GROMACS .gro file of C-alpha atoms in nm:
model
  364
    1UNK     CA    1   0.000   0.000   0.000
    2UNK     CA    2   0.297   0.228  -0.052
    3UNK     CA    3   0.093   0.365  -0.343
    4UNK     CA    4  -0.120   0.567  -0.097
    5UNK     CA    5   0.183   0.761   0.021
    6UNK     CA    6   0.290   0.812  -0.340
    7UNK     CA    7  -0.056   0.953  -0.407
    8UNK     CA    8  -0.007   1.218  -0.136
    9UNK     CA    9   0.301   1.349  -0.316
   10UNK     CA   10   0.157   1.327  -0.667
   11UNK     CA   11  -0.156   1.523  -0.576
   12UNK     CA   12   0.060   1.801  -0.436
   13UNK     CA   13   0.273   1.818  -0.746
   14UNK     CA   14  -0.017   1.799  -0.990
   15UNK     CA   15  -0.248   2.047  -0.818
   16UNK     CA   16  -0.010   2.297  -0.657
   17UNK     CA   17   0.319   2.254  -0.837
   18UNK     CA   18   0.668   2.230  -0.699
   19UNK     CA   19   0.644   2.537  -0.475
   20UNK     CA   20   0.358   2.380  -0.272
   21UNK     CA   21   0.203   2.720  -0.206
   22UNK     CA   22  -0.159   2.819  -0.240
   23UNK     CA   23  -0.189   3.026  -0.558
   24UNK     CA   24  -0.279   3.393  -0.520
   25UNK     CA   25  -0.470   3.578  -0.790
   26UNK     CA   26  -0.429   3.955  -0.823
   27UNK     CA   27  -0.795   3.999  -0.917
   28UNK     CA   28  -1.111   3.787  -0.934
   29UNK     CA   29  -1.105   3.528  -1.215
   30UNK     CA   30  -1.366   3.499  -1.485
   31UNK     CA   31  -1.623   3.230  -1.425
   32UNK     CA   32  -1.462   3.013  -1.695
   33UNK     CA   33  -1.113   3.051  -1.543
   34UNK     CA   34  -1.247   2.970  -1.198
   35UNK     CA   35  -1.430   2.660  -1.319
   36UNK     CA   36  -1.152   2.531  -1.544
   37UNK     CA   37  -0.845   2.605  -1.332
   38UNK     CA   38  -0.973   2.562  -0.976
   39UNK     CA   39  -1.314   2.399  -0.931
   40UNK     CA   40  -1.261   2.118  -1.184
   41UNK     CA   41  -0.914   2.053  -1.042
   42UNK     CA   42  -1.034   2.070  -0.680
   43UNK     CA   43  -0.759   2.327  -0.623
   44UNK     CA   44  -0.767   2.607  -0.364
   45UNK     CA   45  -0.667   2.965  -0.433
   46UNK     CA   46  -0.671   3.307  -0.268
   47UNK     CA   47  -0.816   3.602  -0.459
   48UNK     CA   48  -0.661   3.936  -0.365
   49UNK     CA   49  -0.875   4.251  -0.378
   50UNK     CA   50  -1.178   4.030  -0.415
   51UNK     CA   51  -1.420   4.221  -0.196
   52UNK     CA   52  -1.265   4.567  -0.160
   53UNK     CA   53  -1.585   4.715  -0.307
   54UNK     CA   54  -1.784   4.596  -0.006
   55UNK     CA   55  -1.906   4.873   0.231
   56UNK     CA   56  -1.850   4.610   0.502
   57UNK     CA   57  -1.473   4.657   0.483
   58UNK     CA   58  -1.506   5.010   0.621
   59UNK     CA   59  -1.834   4.988   0.814
   60UNK     CA   60  -1.775   4.666   1.008
   61UNK     CA   61  -1.442   4.780   1.150
   62UNK     CA   62  -1.650   5.031   1.348
   63UNK     CA   63  -1.812   4.830   1.624
   64UNK     CA   64  -2.047   5.119   1.691
   65UNK     CA   65  -2.187   5.074   1.341
   66UNK     CA   66  -2.254   4.705   1.403
   67UNK     CA   67  -2.413   4.778   1.741
   68UNK     CA   68  -2.641   5.044   1.597
   69UNK     CA   69  -2.741   4.845   1.288
   70UNK     CA   70  -2.803   4.525   1.486
   71UNK     CA   71  -2.957   4.694   1.792
   72UNK     CA   72  -3.281   4.498   1.763
   73UNK     CA   73  -3.129   4.168   1.646
   74UNK     CA   74  -3.114   3.843   1.841
   75UNK     CA   75  -2.809   3.640   1.739
   76UNK     CA   76  -2.662   3.298   1.815
   77UNK     CA   77  -2.360   3.299   2.045
   78UNK     CA   78  -2.143   2.989   2.086
   79UNK     CA   79  -1.984   2.940   2.427
   80UNK     CA   80  -1.697   2.703   2.515
   81UNK     CA   81  -1.436   2.699   2.793
   82UNK     CA   82  -1.144   2.730   2.551
   83UNK     CA   83  -1.265   2.861   2.213
   84UNK     CA   84  -1.259   2.517   2.052
   85UNK     CA   85  -1.607   2.398   1.958
   86UNK     CA   86  -1.672   2.091   1.746
   87UNK     CA   87  -1.348   1.943   1.868
   88UNK     CA   88  -1.215   1.652   2.071
   89UNK     CA   89  -1.174   1.691   2.447
   90UNK     CA   90  -1.129   1.446   2.731
   91UNK     CA   91  -1.450   1.402   2.928
   92UNK     CA   92  -1.384   1.479   3.298
   93UNK     CA   93  -1.561   1.164   3.421
   94UNK     CA   94  -1.444   0.931   3.145
   95UNK     CA   95  -1.098   0.817   3.049
   96UNK     CA   96  -1.165   0.887   2.680
   97UNK     CA   97  -1.206   1.162   2.427
   98UNK     CA   98  -1.544   1.286   2.315
   99UNK     CA   99  -1.669   1.518   2.041
  100UNK     CA  100  -1.776   1.841   2.214
  101UNK     CA  101  -2.008   2.099   2.058
  102UNK     CA  102  -2.066   2.448   2.194
  103UNK     CA  103  -2.342   2.580   2.414
  104UNK     CA  104  -2.557   2.801   2.189
  105UNK     CA  105  -2.747   3.092   2.334
  106UNK     CA  106  -2.969   3.355   2.172
  107UNK     CA  107  -2.876   3.704   2.291
  108UNK     CA  108  -2.919   4.066   2.179
  109UNK     CA  109  -2.625   4.152   1.953
  110UNK     CA  110  -2.474   4.414   2.186
  111UNK     CA  111  -2.466   4.171   2.477
  112UNK     CA  112  -2.321   3.895   2.262
  113UNK     CA  113  -2.051   4.123   2.119
  114UNK     CA  114  -1.944   4.231   2.468
  115UNK     CA  115  -1.891   3.867   2.563
  116UNK     CA  116  -1.673   3.818   2.254
  117UNK     CA  117  -1.473   4.128   2.348
  118UNK     CA  118  -1.450   4.040   2.718
  119UNK     CA  119  -1.153   3.808   2.665
  120UNK     CA  120  -1.018   3.956   2.341
  121UNK     CA  121  -0.710   4.082   2.526
  122UNK     CA  122  -0.671   3.796   2.770
  123UNK     CA  123  -0.656   3.417   2.791
  124UNK     CA  124  -0.769   3.423   3.156
  125UNK     CA  125  -1.137   3.337   3.120
  126UNK     CA  126  -1.371   3.048   3.199
  127UNK     CA  127  -1.567   3.095   2.880
  128UNK     CA  128  -1.489   3.199   2.522
  129UNK     CA  129  -1.765   3.349   2.307
  130UNK     CA  130  -1.790   3.319   1.929
  131UNK     CA  131  -2.062   3.477   1.715
  132UNK     CA  132  -2.141   3.218   1.449
  133UNK     CA  133  -2.412   2.974   1.346
  134UNK     CA  134  -2.364   2.755   1.041
  135UNK     CA  135  -2.725   2.762   0.926
  136UNK     CA  136  -2.733   3.052   0.679
  137UNK     CA  137  -2.722   3.292   0.974
  138UNK     CA  138  -2.614   3.594   0.767
  139UNK     CA  139  -2.937   3.590   0.566
  140UNK     CA  140  -3.149   3.540   0.880
  141UNK     CA  141  -2.999   3.678   1.200
  142UNK     CA  142  -2.785   3.943   1.025
  143UNK     CA  143  -3.006   4.022   0.727
  144UNK     CA  144  -3.002   4.397   0.806
  145UNK     CA  145  -2.633   4.394   0.705
  146UNK     CA  146  -2.714   4.245   0.366
  147UNK     CA  147  -2.646   4.559   0.164
  148UNK     CA  148  -2.291   4.582   0.305
  149UNK     CA  149  -2.161   4.290   0.098
  150UNK     CA  150  -2.249   4.079  -0.204
  151UNK     CA  151  -2.542   3.840  -0.164
  152UNK     CA  152  -2.337   3.592  -0.367
  153UNK     CA  153  -2.000   3.582  -0.546
  154UNK     CA  154  -2.094   3.650  -0.913
  155UNK     CA  155  -1.808   3.469  -1.087
  156UNK     CA  156  -1.844   3.169  -0.853
  157UNK     CA  157  -2.221   3.159  -0.894
  158UNK     CA  158  -2.190   3.154  -1.273
  159UNK     CA  159  -1.915   2.891  -1.266
  160UNK     CA  160  -2.098   2.662  -1.023
  161UNK     CA  161  -2.439   2.713  -1.180
  162UNK     CA  162  -2.623   2.791  -0.858
  163UNK     CA  163  -2.661   3.043  -0.578
  164UNK     CA  164  -2.513   2.979  -0.232
  165UNK     CA  165  -2.690   2.722  -0.020
  166UNK     CA  166  -2.590   2.918   0.291
  167UNK     CA  167  -2.412   3.240   0.383
  168UNK     CA  168  -2.262   3.259   0.733
  169UNK     CA  169  -2.113   3.539   0.944
  170UNK     CA  170  -1.828   3.481   1.188
  171UNK     CA  171  -1.718   3.725   1.462
  172UNK     CA  172  -1.462   3.593   1.711
  173UNK     CA  173  -1.145   3.676   1.900
  174UNK     CA  174  -0.795   3.527   1.902
  175UNK     CA  175  -0.904   3.227   2.112
  176UNK     CA  176  -1.154   3.094   1.857
  177UNK     CA  177  -1.017   2.789   1.676
  178UNK     CA  178  -1.165   2.527   1.445
  179UNK     CA  179  -1.029   2.172   1.448
  180UNK     CA  180  -0.950   1.970   1.135
  181UNK     CA  181  -1.262   1.877   0.939
  182UNK     CA  182  -1.403   1.877   0.585
  183UNK     CA  183  -1.725   2.012   0.431
  184UNK     CA  184  -1.936   1.891   0.141
  185UNK     CA  185  -1.952   2.242  -0.001
  186UNK     CA  186  -1.755   2.464  -0.234
  187UNK     CA  187  -1.652   2.732   0.015
  188UNK     CA  188  -1.580   3.097  -0.070
  189UNK     CA  189  -1.440   3.242   0.253
  190UNK     CA  190  -1.421   3.623   0.261
  191UNK     CA  191  -1.233   3.801   0.542
  192UNK     CA  192  -1.363   4.147   0.636
  193UNK     CA  193  -1.133   4.233   0.928
  194UNK     CA  194  -0.839   4.065   1.098
  195UNK     CA  195  -0.682   3.751   0.952
  196UNK     CA  196  -0.770   3.384   0.917
  197UNK     CA  197  -0.492   3.124   0.929
  198UNK     CA  198  -0.564   2.796   0.750
  199UNK     CA  199  -0.394   2.459   0.743
  200UNK     CA  200  -0.514   2.266   0.437
  201UNK     CA  201  -0.488   1.903   0.329
  202UNK     CA  202  -0.638   1.755   0.010
  203UNK     CA  203  -0.904   1.483   0.032
  204UNK     CA  204  -0.649   1.221  -0.073
  205UNK     CA  205  -0.478   1.267   0.266
  206UNK     CA  206  -0.780   1.123   0.446
  207UNK     CA  207  -0.581   0.842   0.613
  208UNK     CA  208  -0.352   1.097   0.775
  209UNK     CA  209  -0.649   1.243   0.965
  210UNK     CA  210  -0.717   0.924   1.166
  211UNK     CA  211  -1.095   0.967   1.144
  212UNK     CA  212  -1.256   0.772   1.428
  213UNK     CA  213  -1.593   0.766   1.601
  214UNK     CA  214  -1.623   0.955   1.929
  215UNK     CA  215  -1.913   0.984   2.176
  216UNK     CA  216  -2.099   1.311   2.123
  217UNK     CA  217  -2.121   1.568   2.401
  218UNK     CA  218  -2.216   1.932   2.440
  219UNK     CA  219  -2.120   2.216   2.670
  220UNK     CA  220  -2.378   2.357   2.906
  221UNK     CA  221  -2.318   2.710   3.034
  222UNK     CA  222  -2.410   2.808   3.388
  223UNK     CA  223  -2.490   3.177   3.427
  224UNK     CA  224  -2.454   3.148   3.806
  225UNK     CA  225  -2.116   2.970   3.798
  226UNK     CA  226  -1.996   3.151   3.483
  227UNK     CA  227  -1.849   2.828   3.348
  228UNK     CA  228  -1.914   2.551   3.100
  229UNK     CA  229  -1.966   2.187   3.192
  230UNK     CA  230  -1.949   1.897   2.947
  231UNK     CA  231  -2.247   1.661   2.915
  232UNK     CA  232  -2.270   1.345   2.706
  233UNK     CA  233  -2.558   1.322   2.460
  234UNK     CA  234  -2.844   1.095   2.560
  235UNK     CA  235  -2.913   0.857   2.405
  236UNK     CA  236  -2.550   0.796   2.321
  237UNK     CA  237  -2.446   0.890   1.969
  238UNK     CA  238  -2.110   0.879   1.794
  239UNK     CA  239  -1.952   1.131   1.561
  240UNK     CA  240  -1.675   1.054   1.306
  241UNK     CA  241  -1.405   1.316   1.351
  242UNK     CA  242  -1.041   1.387   1.271
  243UNK     CA  243  -0.820   1.278   1.561
  244UNK     CA  244  -0.519   1.498   1.482
  245UNK     CA  245  -0.435   1.820   1.665
  246UNK     CA  246  -0.170   1.990   1.449
  247UNK     CA  247  -0.057   2.210   1.739
  248UNK     CA  248  -0.002   1.978   2.037
  249UNK     CA  249   0.132   2.123   2.359
  250UNK     CA  250   0.501   2.066   2.443
  251UNK     CA  251   0.389   1.818   2.710
  252UNK     CA  252   0.188   1.604   2.469
  253UNK     CA  253   0.384   1.649   2.146
  254UNK     CA  254   0.585   1.326   2.167
  255UNK     CA  255   0.276   1.121   2.246
  256UNK     CA  256   0.076   1.282   1.966
  257UNK     CA  257   0.355   1.226   1.713
  258UNK     CA  258   0.371   0.859   1.810
  259UNK     CA  259  -0.007   0.814   1.787
  260UNK     CA  260  -0.044   0.989   1.450
  261UNK     CA  261   0.279   0.936   1.252
  262UNK     CA  262   0.110   0.950   0.912
  263UNK     CA  263   0.027   1.314   0.984
  264UNK     CA  264   0.340   1.432   1.164
  265UNK     CA  265   0.590   1.238   0.949
  266UNK     CA  266   0.412   1.289   0.618
  267UNK     CA  267   0.399   1.592   0.384
  268UNK     CA  268   0.333   1.916   0.568
  269UNK     CA  269  -0.012   2.076   0.539
  270UNK     CA  270  -0.042   2.380   0.318
  271UNK     CA  271  -0.046   2.698   0.523
  272UNK     CA  272  -0.206   3.023   0.417
  273UNK     CA  273  -0.325   3.347   0.574
  274UNK     CA  274  -0.631   3.524   0.438
  275UNK     CA  275  -0.631   3.899   0.499
  276UNK     CA  276  -0.911   4.155   0.500
  277UNK     CA  277  -1.028   4.212   0.143
  278UNK     CA  278  -0.931   3.861   0.029
  279UNK     CA  279  -1.131   3.548  -0.047
  280UNK     CA  280  -1.011   3.191  -0.005
  281UNK     CA  281  -1.161   2.934  -0.238
  282UNK     CA  282  -1.166   2.617  -0.029
  283UNK     CA  283  -1.269   2.324  -0.250
  284UNK     CA  284  -1.516   2.067  -0.127
  285UNK     CA  285  -1.379   1.776   0.079
  286UNK     CA  286  -1.051   1.952   0.166
  287UNK     CA  287  -0.953   1.914   0.531
  288UNK     CA  288  -0.897   2.246   0.705
  289UNK     CA  289  -0.795   2.375   1.046
  290UNK     CA  290  -0.855   2.744   1.123
  291UNK     CA  291  -0.713   2.996   1.369
  292UNK     CA  292  -0.739   3.373   1.358
  293UNK     CA  293  -0.573   3.703   1.445
  294UNK     CA  294  -0.798   3.996   1.542
  295UNK     CA  295  -0.800   4.354   1.417
  296UNK     CA  296  -0.734   4.658   1.637
  297UNK     CA  297  -1.080   4.614   1.792
  298UNK     CA  298  -0.994   4.265   1.911
  299UNK     CA  299  -1.217   4.073   1.666
  300UNK     CA  300  -1.193   3.888   1.337
  301UNK     CA  301  -1.492   3.917   1.105
  302UNK     CA  302  -1.560   3.698   0.801
  303UNK     CA  303  -1.842   3.590   0.573
  304UNK     CA  304  -1.843   3.258   0.393
  305UNK     CA  305  -2.055   3.134   0.104
  306UNK     CA  306  -2.136   2.765   0.086
  307UNK     CA  307  -2.221   2.641  -0.264
  308UNK     CA  308  -2.346   2.285  -0.317
  309UNK     CA  309  -2.073   2.055  -0.441
  310UNK     CA  310  -2.116   1.828  -0.741
  311UNK     CA  311  -2.149   1.466  -0.635
  312UNK     CA  312  -1.958   1.354  -0.941
  313UNK     CA  313  -1.679   1.111  -1.020
  314UNK     CA  314  -1.436   1.295  -0.789
  315UNK     CA  315  -1.671   1.232  -0.498
  316UNK     CA  316  -1.684   0.862  -0.591
  317UNK     CA  317  -1.302   0.848  -0.605
  318UNK     CA  318  -1.265   1.015  -0.264
  319UNK     CA  319  -1.520   0.782  -0.107
  320UNK     CA  320  -1.344   0.481  -0.251
  321UNK     CA  321  -1.007   0.601  -0.121
  322UNK     CA  322  -1.153   0.658   0.224
  323UNK     CA  323  -1.293   0.303   0.226
  324UNK     CA  324  -0.942   0.159   0.193
  325UNK     CA  325  -0.803   0.049   0.528
  326UNK     CA  326  -0.450   0.183   0.507
  327UNK     CA  327  -0.172   0.094   0.750
  328UNK     CA  328   0.184   0.212   0.752
  329UNK     CA  329   0.430  -0.076   0.692
  330UNK     CA  330   0.556  -0.049   1.051
  331UNK     CA  331   0.246  -0.089   1.266
  332UNK     CA  332   0.329  -0.144   1.635
  333UNK     CA  333   0.085  -0.233   1.909
  334UNK     CA  334  -0.036   0.026   2.158
  335UNK     CA  335   0.214  -0.105   2.414
  336UNK     CA  336   0.493  -0.055   2.163
  337UNK     CA  337   0.375   0.303   2.114
  338UNK     CA  338   0.400   0.364   2.488
  339UNK     CA  339   0.752   0.217   2.489
  340UNK     CA  340   0.851   0.429   2.191
  341UNK     CA  341   0.723   0.745   2.358
  342UNK     CA  342   0.928   0.658   2.668
  343UNK     CA  343   1.236   0.611   2.453
  344UNK     CA  344   1.172   0.942   2.280
  345UNK     CA  345   1.188   1.120   2.612
  346UNK     CA  346   1.516   0.949   2.697
  347UNK     CA  347   1.682   0.973   2.357
  348UNK     CA  348   1.621   1.275   2.137
  349UNK     CA  349   1.795   1.104   1.848
  350UNK     CA  350   1.540   0.824   1.810
  351UNK     CA  351   1.397   0.832   1.457
  352UNK     CA  352   1.025   0.902   1.450
  353UNK     CA  353   0.999   0.694   1.134
  354UNK     CA  354   1.024   0.382   1.354
  355UNK     CA  355   0.717   0.487   1.550
  356UNK     CA  356   0.380   0.416   1.393
  357UNK     CA  357   0.032   0.415   1.540
  358UNK     CA  358  -0.238   0.161   1.514
  359UNK     CA  359  -0.502   0.305   1.283
  360UNK     CA  360  -0.863   0.197   1.255
  361UNK     CA  361  -1.107   0.439   1.094
  362UNK     CA  362  -1.397   0.228   1.215
  363UNK     CA  363  -1.281   0.224   1.579
  364UNK     CA  364  -1.539   0.346   1.834
   0.00000   0.00000   0.00000
């Protein structure tokens, strides 16, 4: 099965060339260029000066404008203890990881924004607030802002032959982070203020994500205690999710590298930063991890457009690839992983190539 690892390299060379950098366009492409050179090739790109004509780029950097315009709006606020919703955390009463989703609360916009700003300059907080709701929230909760930006991306709409299925607004601080995942949408991600930092991996790297099934849980926020507690879903359900954290802490790095060698020892993810006034085209099925840097107000603001993907031959290929149970040639037992991690701590020169993790995408 060495062919799978060869595929990782060939996809990089064929789609992104030898420099392995996400291509930047100086101006928006024509619909034909976008379809031919990016959508059909399932190839990401960043379009500079893509939305500079939006009033949002000047208006939304003034928080007073947002507060005034949204003064009568109820919005969805996501609350977590650490800024990482839809991610894997260890359940306090279980010796295992679970998939944790945020506590969602409807609040007046001003009150919600103040919670986002409350820890924008600090990491010392029991709760992190993020204004987002992935259900077409821009055209519902934030519809009064509609004239400040395009209702769709014209060249993308023409190329894809449809209007966006959903348009979402995101307002968060530096603590908001999104773990590795993929979407079944063609994603046009437009940054209005601050920066978004993406790690990207093509769909062919699916085995490097160690997708496994985890018990579902959700955070519950206590107004009295001002903290989030984690509760398992009842009845029990399981969520398939990427196991890899690309930024492990120094204390856990050796263990994580031993558990997920296909990720840490394989080709590096593509890194890119999307600035205000730029749009990232994120093709369907690409794995992505997102962090952000705020503007001078302490927030990052973005709008993304989800277009339906084509369930065509590429989708069939990706599903087939995912169905293959791939193991690295050197596949130790869990006890061997523990021994390897111990040796790593005692001998910095130990080659990580000799450490491989047991992988089972169907493991629950």
